[in-house]
């Protein structure tokens, strides 16, 4: 509920004032394999480690929340495209720097994440769920390209 309320508020503000809004969906690469190999207790610790990285970048312009399972949402408001990309890179790098072993991953021997970023100024007839959908498309693209990366989209288009 808090995530939905926050994105609705930030969406309306961005639309009203013509500001960029960024929505990111991210998940832990090969998390099912992580849980299968290390167990659910370690899996919970992995999720907490990712959440800790997200908390470290959160402020009044960066909102982070757990979307479900190993998926998180990050909402960027009142930032430039460059600031958003720098923060996305920081998250990516800080997860890698934790160097959490992940022998079950097909893309690295440590825990990594994939991020799908959609960044635009909301226009009519856009709605906040359109931003979520585009972030989901960008996440799918990042995963399709090998995971352990982010992909930024700035234009609406079909999957």
XYZ file of N, CA and C in Angstrom:
477
model
N 0.828 -1.194 0.000
C 0.000 0.000 0.000
C 0.868 1.253 0.000
N 1.917 1.239 0.835
C 2.798 2.406 0.917
C 3.460 2.690 -0.432
N 3.880 1.636 -1.120
C 4.490 1.815 -2.443
C 3.490 2.458 -3.396
N 2.277 1.927 -3.444
C 1.252 2.468 -4.345
C 0.909 3.914 -4.022
N 0.797 4.227 -2.739
C 0.505 5.611 -2.344
C 1.635 6.543 -2.746
N 2.866 6.098 -2.532
C 4.023 6.944 -2.854
C 4.122 7.200 -4.358
N 3.987 6.148 -5.158
C 4.106 6.350 -6.603
C 2.965 7.214 -7.122
N 1.768 7.061 -6.571
C 0.648 7.912 -7.001
C 0.927 9.377 -6.708
N 1.424 9.643 -5.510
C 1.731 11.017 -5.124
C 2.832 11.603 -6.011
N 3.918 10.850 -6.186
C 5.036 11.354 -6.981
C 4.667 11.473 -8.455
N 3.813 10.573 -8.941
C 3.352 10.644 -10.317
C 2.574 11.942 -10.534
N 1.640 12.220 -9.637
C 0.830 13.448 -9.763
C 1.702 14.694 -9.709
N 2.666 14.730 -8.785
C 3.567 15.883 -8.686
C 4.398 16.042 -9.957
N 4.940 14.941 -10.462
C 5.757 15.012 -11.677
C 4.933 15.479 -12.867
N 3.712 14.979 -12.967
C 2.844 15.380 -14.079
C 2.469 16.859 -13.962
N 2.130 17.285 -12.763
C 1.719 18.670 -12.545
C 2.840 19.664 -12.833
N 4.066 19.332 -12.427
C 5.186 20.263 -12.551
C 6.129 19.950 -13.709
N 5.797 18.942 -14.519
C 6.621 18.609 -15.676
C 7.993 18.083 -15.315
N 8.062 17.266 -14.266
C 9.343 16.729 -13.799
C 9.500 15.262 -14.193
N 10.757 14.837 -14.268
C 11.047 13.428 -14.529
C 10.594 12.571 -13.349
N 10.103 11.401 -13.681
C 9.784 10.388 -12.687
C 10.461 9.106 -13.136
N 11.140 8.458 -12.216
C 11.792 7.197 -12.529
C 11.194 6.077 -11.707
N 10.875 4.977 -12.365
C 10.397 3.782 -11.676
C 11.326 2.639 -12.056
N 11.822 1.948 -11.038
C 12.747 0.841 -11.242
C 12.173 -0.407 -10.598
N 12.185 -1.487 -11.345
C 11.933 -2.803 -10.774
C 13.264 -3.531 -10.802
N 13.618 -4.133 -9.680
C 14.865 -4.893 -9.639
C 14.633 -6.194 -8.914
N 15.366 -7.185 -9.325
C 15.323 -8.442 -8.586
C 16.690 -9.091 -8.535
N 16.793 -10.035 -7.620
C 18.043 -10.742 -7.394
C 18.166 -11.838 -8.453
N 19.279 -11.857 -9.146
C 19.488 -12.830 -10.219
C 19.569 -14.246 -9.654
N 18.789 -15.139 -10.251
C 18.787 -16.564 -9.900
C 18.546 -16.790 -8.402
N 17.577 -16.043 -7.871
C 17.313 -16.144 -6.439
C 16.736 -17.505 -6.043
N 15.916 -18.105 -6.876
C 15.380 -19.433 -6.567
C 16.529 -20.419 -6.368
N 17.520 -20.354 -7.245
C 18.683 -21.233 -7.128
C 19.460 -20.935 -5.840
N 19.502 -19.652 -5.467
C 20.176 -19.281 -4.221
C 19.479 -19.958 -3.042
N 18.158 -19.817 -2.986
C 17.384 -20.445 -1.910
C 17.550 -21.961 -1.907
N 17.517 -22.558 -3.093
C 17.653 -24.012 -3.191
C 19.019 -24.480 -2.684
N 20.056 -23.715 -2.980
C 21.416 -24.110 -2.620
C 21.772 -23.791 -1.164
N 21.376 -22.597 -0.711
C 21.808 -22.138 0.608
C 20.720 -22.212 1.680
N 19.479 -22.403 1.289
C 18.383 -22.478 2.248
C 17.672 -21.146 2.430
N 16.459 -21.227 2.966
C 15.619 -20.033 3.083
C 16.140 -19.027 4.108
N 16.803 -19.494 5.149
C 17.351 -18.573 6.132
C 18.430 -17.698 5.498
N 19.322 -18.313 4.725
C 20.336 -17.540 3.992
C 19.670 -16.671 2.926
N 18.608 -17.190 2.310
C 17.861 -16.402 1.330
C 17.297 -15.134 1.944
N 16.759 -15.265 3.158
C 16.260 -14.081 3.861
C 17.395 -13.089 4.111
N 18.562 -13.617 4.472
C 19.724 -12.753 4.690
C 20.151 -12.038 3.421
N 20.050 -12.721 2.294
C 20.381 -12.122 0.997
C 19.424 -10.971 0.688
N 18.133 -11.208 0.909
C 17.130 -10.159 0.678
C 17.401 -8.973 1.596
N 17.749 -9.247 2.844
C 18.061 -8.173 3.791
C 19.296 -7.387 3.352
N 20.284 -8.063 2.784
C 21.488 -7.380 2.301
C 21.150 -6.430 1.148
N 20.322 -6.899 0.224
C 19.895 -6.040 -0.890
C 19.080 -4.870 -0.347
N 18.172 -5.147 0.581
C 17.372 -4.075 1.185
C 18.270 -3.053 1.884
N 19.342 -3.519 2.513
C 20.274 -2.605 3.169
C 20.956 -1.671 2.188
N 21.321 -2.201 1.032
C 21.915 -1.346 -0.010
C 20.897 -0.307 -0.458
N 19.667 -0.731 -0.661
C 18.625 0.210 -1.088
C 18.394 1.281 -0.019
N 18.373 0.873 1.238
C 18.204 1.846 2.326
C 19.344 2.860 2.334
N 20.538 2.437 1.931
C 21.694 3.334 1.958
C 21.601 4.455 0.925
N 20.782 4.279 -0.113
C 20.627 5.330 -1.128
C 19.309 6.081 -0.982
N 18.423 5.586 -0.111
C 17.106 6.196 0.051
C 17.219 7.558 0.727
N 16.432 8.494 0.208
C 16.309 9.822 0.816
C 14.973 10.399 0.358
N 14.819 11.709 0.452
C 13.530 12.295 0.084
C 13.256 12.229 -1.424
N 14.259 11.913 -2.233
C 14.057 11.797 -3.680
C 14.119 10.360 -4.181
N 14.561 9.439 -3.323
C 14.704 8.028 -3.695
C 13.923 7.185 -2.688
N 12.834 6.606 -3.163
C 11.979 5.756 -2.323
C 12.195 4.302 -2.735
N 12.429 3.441 -1.756
C 12.656 2.027 -2.034
C 11.678 1.181 -1.240
N 11.198 0.113 -1.859
C 10.311 -0.804 -1.161
C 10.405 -2.196 -1.747
N 10.030 -3.167 -0.943
C 10.004 -4.548 -1.413
C 8.673 -4.786 -2.096
N 8.753 -5.211 -3.336
C 7.572 -5.422 -4.174
C 6.964 -6.790 -3.912
N 7.803 -7.736 -3.543
C 7.374 -9.096 -3.254
C 8.491 -10.059 -3.577
N 8.617 -11.129 -2.799
C 9.667 -12.109 -3.049
C 11.025 -11.447 -3.051
N 11.740 -11.601 -4.149
C 13.071 -10.996 -4.282
C 13.027 -9.769 -5.192
N 11.843 -9.209 -5.379
C 11.687 -8.057 -6.266
C 11.450 -6.786 -5.448
N 12.134 -5.726 -5.856
C 12.040 -4.442 -5.187
C 11.644 -3.370 -6.192
N 11.092 -2.270 -5.686
C 10.779 -1.114 -6.518
C 11.524 0.085 -5.947
N 12.022 0.921 -6.861
C 12.667 2.170 -6.474
C 11.987 3.269 -7.284
N 11.617 4.351 -6.601
C 10.958 5.471 -7.264
C 11.846 6.700 -7.101
N 12.217 7.280 -8.233
C 13.074 8.467 -8.258
C 12.218 9.678 -8.621
N 12.307 10.720 -7.801
C 11.569 11.948 -8.101
C 12.479 13.149 -7.893
N 12.205 14.203 -8.637
C 12.967 15.452 -8.537
C 14.461 15.248 -8.776
N 14.796 14.381 -9.721
C 16.193 14.110 -10.063
C 16.384 14.240 -11.569
N 17.604 14.506 -11.973
C 17.921 14.511 -13.390
C 18.137 13.073 -13.852
N 18.128 12.876 -15.156
C 18.390 11.544 -15.708
C 19.782 11.072 -15.294
N 20.754 11.966 -15.274
C 22.118 11.609 -14.880
C 22.164 11.179 -13.414
N 21.457 11.884 -12.541
C 21.438 11.516 -11.124
C 20.786 10.147 -10.920
N 19.722 9.884 -11.668
C 19.066 8.582 -11.568
C 20.027 7.492 -12.004
N 20.663 7.673 -13.164
C 21.574 6.635 -13.644
C 22.743 6.426 -12.684
N 23.264 7.488 -12.108
C 24.356 7.346 -11.136
C 23.904 6.527 -9.931
N 22.690 6.754 -9.466
C 22.182 6.009 -8.316
C 21.934 4.556 -8.687
N 21.402 4.312 -9.878
C 21.199 2.944 -10.365
C 22.543 2.208 -10.400
N 23.575 2.873 -10.920
C 24.917 2.282 -10.959
C 25.465 2.035 -9.558
N 25.229 2.970 -8.653
C 25.685 2.811 -7.273
C 25.065 1.573 -6.643
N 23.767 1.390 -6.834
C 23.090 0.203 -6.299
C 23.717 -1.053 -6.885
N 23.892 -1.063 -8.200
C 24.465 -2.218 -8.888
C 25.850 -2.547 -8.304
N 26.680 -1.528 -8.163
C 28.044 -1.718 -7.679
C 28.091 -2.144 -6.212
N 27.248 -1.556 -5.388
C 27.260 -1.904 -3.958
C 26.820 -3.350 -3.724
N 25.900 -3.836 -4.540
C 25.502 -5.246 -4.423
C 26.701 -6.129 -4.787
N 27.375 -5.806 -5.875
C 28.551 -6.584 -6.278
C 29.647 -6.529 -5.210
N 29.858 -5.335 -4.630
C 30.905 -5.171 -3.620
C 30.649 -6.016 -2.378
N 29.412 -6.341 -2.093
C 29.098 -7.204 -0.949
C 29.678 -8.600 -1.150
N 29.843 -8.983 -2.413
C 30.476 -10.263 -2.778
C 29.859 -11.446 -2.025
N 28.539 -11.492 -1.990
C 27.837 -12.607 -1.349
C 27.951 -13.813 -2.280
N 28.561 -14.896 -1.824
C 28.729 -16.065 -2.710
C 27.403 -16.593 -3.247
N 27.418 -16.959 -4.528
C 26.217 -17.520 -5.173
C 26.671 -18.533 -6.228
N 26.955 -19.731 -5.773
C 27.426 -20.789 -6.680
C 26.335 -21.289 -7.611
N 25.066 -20.962 -7.321
C 23.970 -21.412 -8.167
C 23.608 -20.450 -9.283
N 24.329 -19.343 -9.384
C 24.030 -18.335 -10.398
C 24.667 -18.704 -11.733
N 23.948 -18.457 -12.795
C 24.475 -18.706 -14.137
C 25.170 -17.472 -14.715
N 25.200 -16.355 -13.959
C 25.818 -15.147 -14.526
C 27.008 -14.638 -13.719
N 27.195 -15.119 -12.487
C 28.334 -14.684 -11.677
C 28.468 -15.642 -10.499
N 29.587 -15.600 -9.813
C 29.748 -16.465 -8.647
C 29.386 -15.739 -7.350
N 28.825 -14.531 -7.485
C 28.329 -13.749 -6.351
C 26.896 -13.316 -6.651
N 26.212 -12.842 -5.632
C 24.852 -12.327 -5.804
C 24.910 -11.051 -6.640
N 24.059 -10.993 -7.648
C 23.931 -9.816 -8.515
C 22.451 -9.491 -8.651
N 22.197 -8.334 -9.215
C 20.813 -7.923 -9.461
C 20.656 -7.456 -10.902
N 19.422 -7.478 -11.353
C 19.043 -6.873 -12.630
C 18.047 -5.768 -12.321
N 18.175 -4.650 -13.055
C 17.291 -3.512 -12.838
C 16.684 -3.066 -14.163
N 15.390 -2.836 -14.131
C 14.680 -2.252 -15.264
C 14.222 -0.868 -14.877
N 14.656 0.136 -15.623
C 14.414 1.529 -15.291
C 13.542 2.166 -16.360
N 12.476 2.838 -15.929
C 11.720 3.670 -16.864
C 11.729 5.085 -16.319
N 12.147 6.022 -17.159
C 12.356 7.407 -16.766
C 11.721 8.322 -17.803
N 10.734 9.114 -17.371
C 10.058 10.034 -18.283
C 9.286 11.079 -17.480
N 8.839 12.104 -18.178
C 7.916 13.069 -17.595
C 6.511 12.553 -17.896
N 5.697 12.318 -16.879
C 4.336 11.817 -17.136
C 3.526 12.791 -17.978
N 2.881 12.264 -18.984
C 2.025 13.050 -19.876
C 0.645 12.390 -19.923
N -0.367 13.150 -20.272
C -1.671 12.528 -20.518
C -1.522 11.645 -21.734
N -2.021 10.479 -21.811
C -2.913 9.807 -20.863
C -2.168 8.833 -19.947
N -0.851 9.030 -19.713
C -0.080 8.119 -18.861
C -0.669 8.009 -17.465
N -0.487 6.834 -16.900
C -0.852 6.573 -15.513
C 0.344 5.897 -14.849
N 0.329 5.852 -13.526
C 1.484 5.278 -12.825
C 1.718 3.826 -13.206
N 0.646 3.071 -13.489
C 0.844 1.666 -13.864
C 1.537 1.537 -15.223
N 1.437 2.577 -16.061
C 2.184 2.566 -17.322
C 3.688 2.601 -17.041
N 4.080 3.374 -16.037
C 5.492 3.439 -15.656
C 5.956 2.100 -15.100
N 5.119 1.478 -14.278
C 5.450 0.147 -13.749
C 5.622 -0.854 -14.876
N 4.720 -0.820 -15.836
C 4.770 -1.752 -16.961
C 6.032 -1.547 -17.788
N 6.404 -0.296 -18.030
C 7.610 -0.018 -18.802
C 8.869 -0.418 -18.028
N 8.862 -0.229 -16.709
C 9.997 -0.679 -15.887
C 10.097 -2.199 -15.936
N 8.957 -2.872 -15.929
C 8.939 -4.331 -16.031
C 9.503 -4.781 -17.381
N 9.133 -4.086 -18.449
C 9.685 -4.398 -19.781
C 11.201 -4.216 -19.792
N 11.683 -3.139 -19.159
C 13.123 -2.875 -19.112
C 13.835 -3.941 -18.274
N 13.203 -4.401 -17.194
C 13.782 -5.474 -16.389
C 13.877 -6.759 -17.205
N 12.825 -7.062 -17.941
C 12.830 -8.247 -18.808
C 13.988 -8.163 -19.806
N 14.188 -6.980 -20.388
C 15.277 -6.784 -21.356
C 16.639 -7.021 -20.687
N 16.836 -6.455 -19.484
C 18.109 -6.634 -18.767
C 18.362 -8.109 -18.478
N 17.322 -8.827 -18.100
C 17.476 -10.256 -17.812
C 17.753 -11.030 -19.102
N 17.071 -10.657 -20.175
C 17.261 -11.314 -21.470
C 18.694 -11.112 -21.990
N 19.292 -9.983 -21.653
C 20.653 -9.673 -22.111
C 21.738 -10.271 -21.206
N 21.342 -11.088 -20.236
C 22.332 -11.797 -19.446
C 22.317 -11.522 -17.954
N 21.436 -10.643 -17.499
C 21.330 -10.302 -16.071
C 22.582 -9.579 -15.588
N 22.623 -9.297 -14.266
C 23.762 -8.600 -13.677
C 24.003 -7.260 -14.381
N 22.911 -6.561 -14.642
C 22.981 -5.296 -15.373
C 21.699 -4.502 -15.157
N 21.690 -3.301 -15.692
C 20.466 -2.499 -15.698
C 20.191 -2.061 -17.120
N 18.922 -1.740 -17.362
C 18.529 -1.217 -18.668
C 17.577 -0.057 -18.430
N 17.839 1.061 -19.088
C 17.028 2.269 -18.939
C 16.234 2.512 -20.208
N 14.943 2.718 -20.033
C 14.051 3.117 -21.127
C 13.514 4.513 -20.817
N 13.353 5.308 -21.880
C 12.825 6.662 -21.711
C 11.639 6.956 -22.627
N 11.247 5.971 -23.412
C 10.147 6.140 -24.364
C 9.115 5.027 -24.168
N 7.853 5.373 -24.288
C 6.815 4.356 -24.227
C 6.812 3.548 -25.515
N 6.729 2.243 -25.369
C 6.587 1.348 -26.513
C 6.070 0.014 -26.020
N 5.665 -0.818 -26.932
C 5.157 -2.142 -26.572
C 6.312 -3.081 -26.299
N 6.059 -4.099 -25.470
C 7.053 -5.109 -25.110
C 7.481 -5.878 -26.339
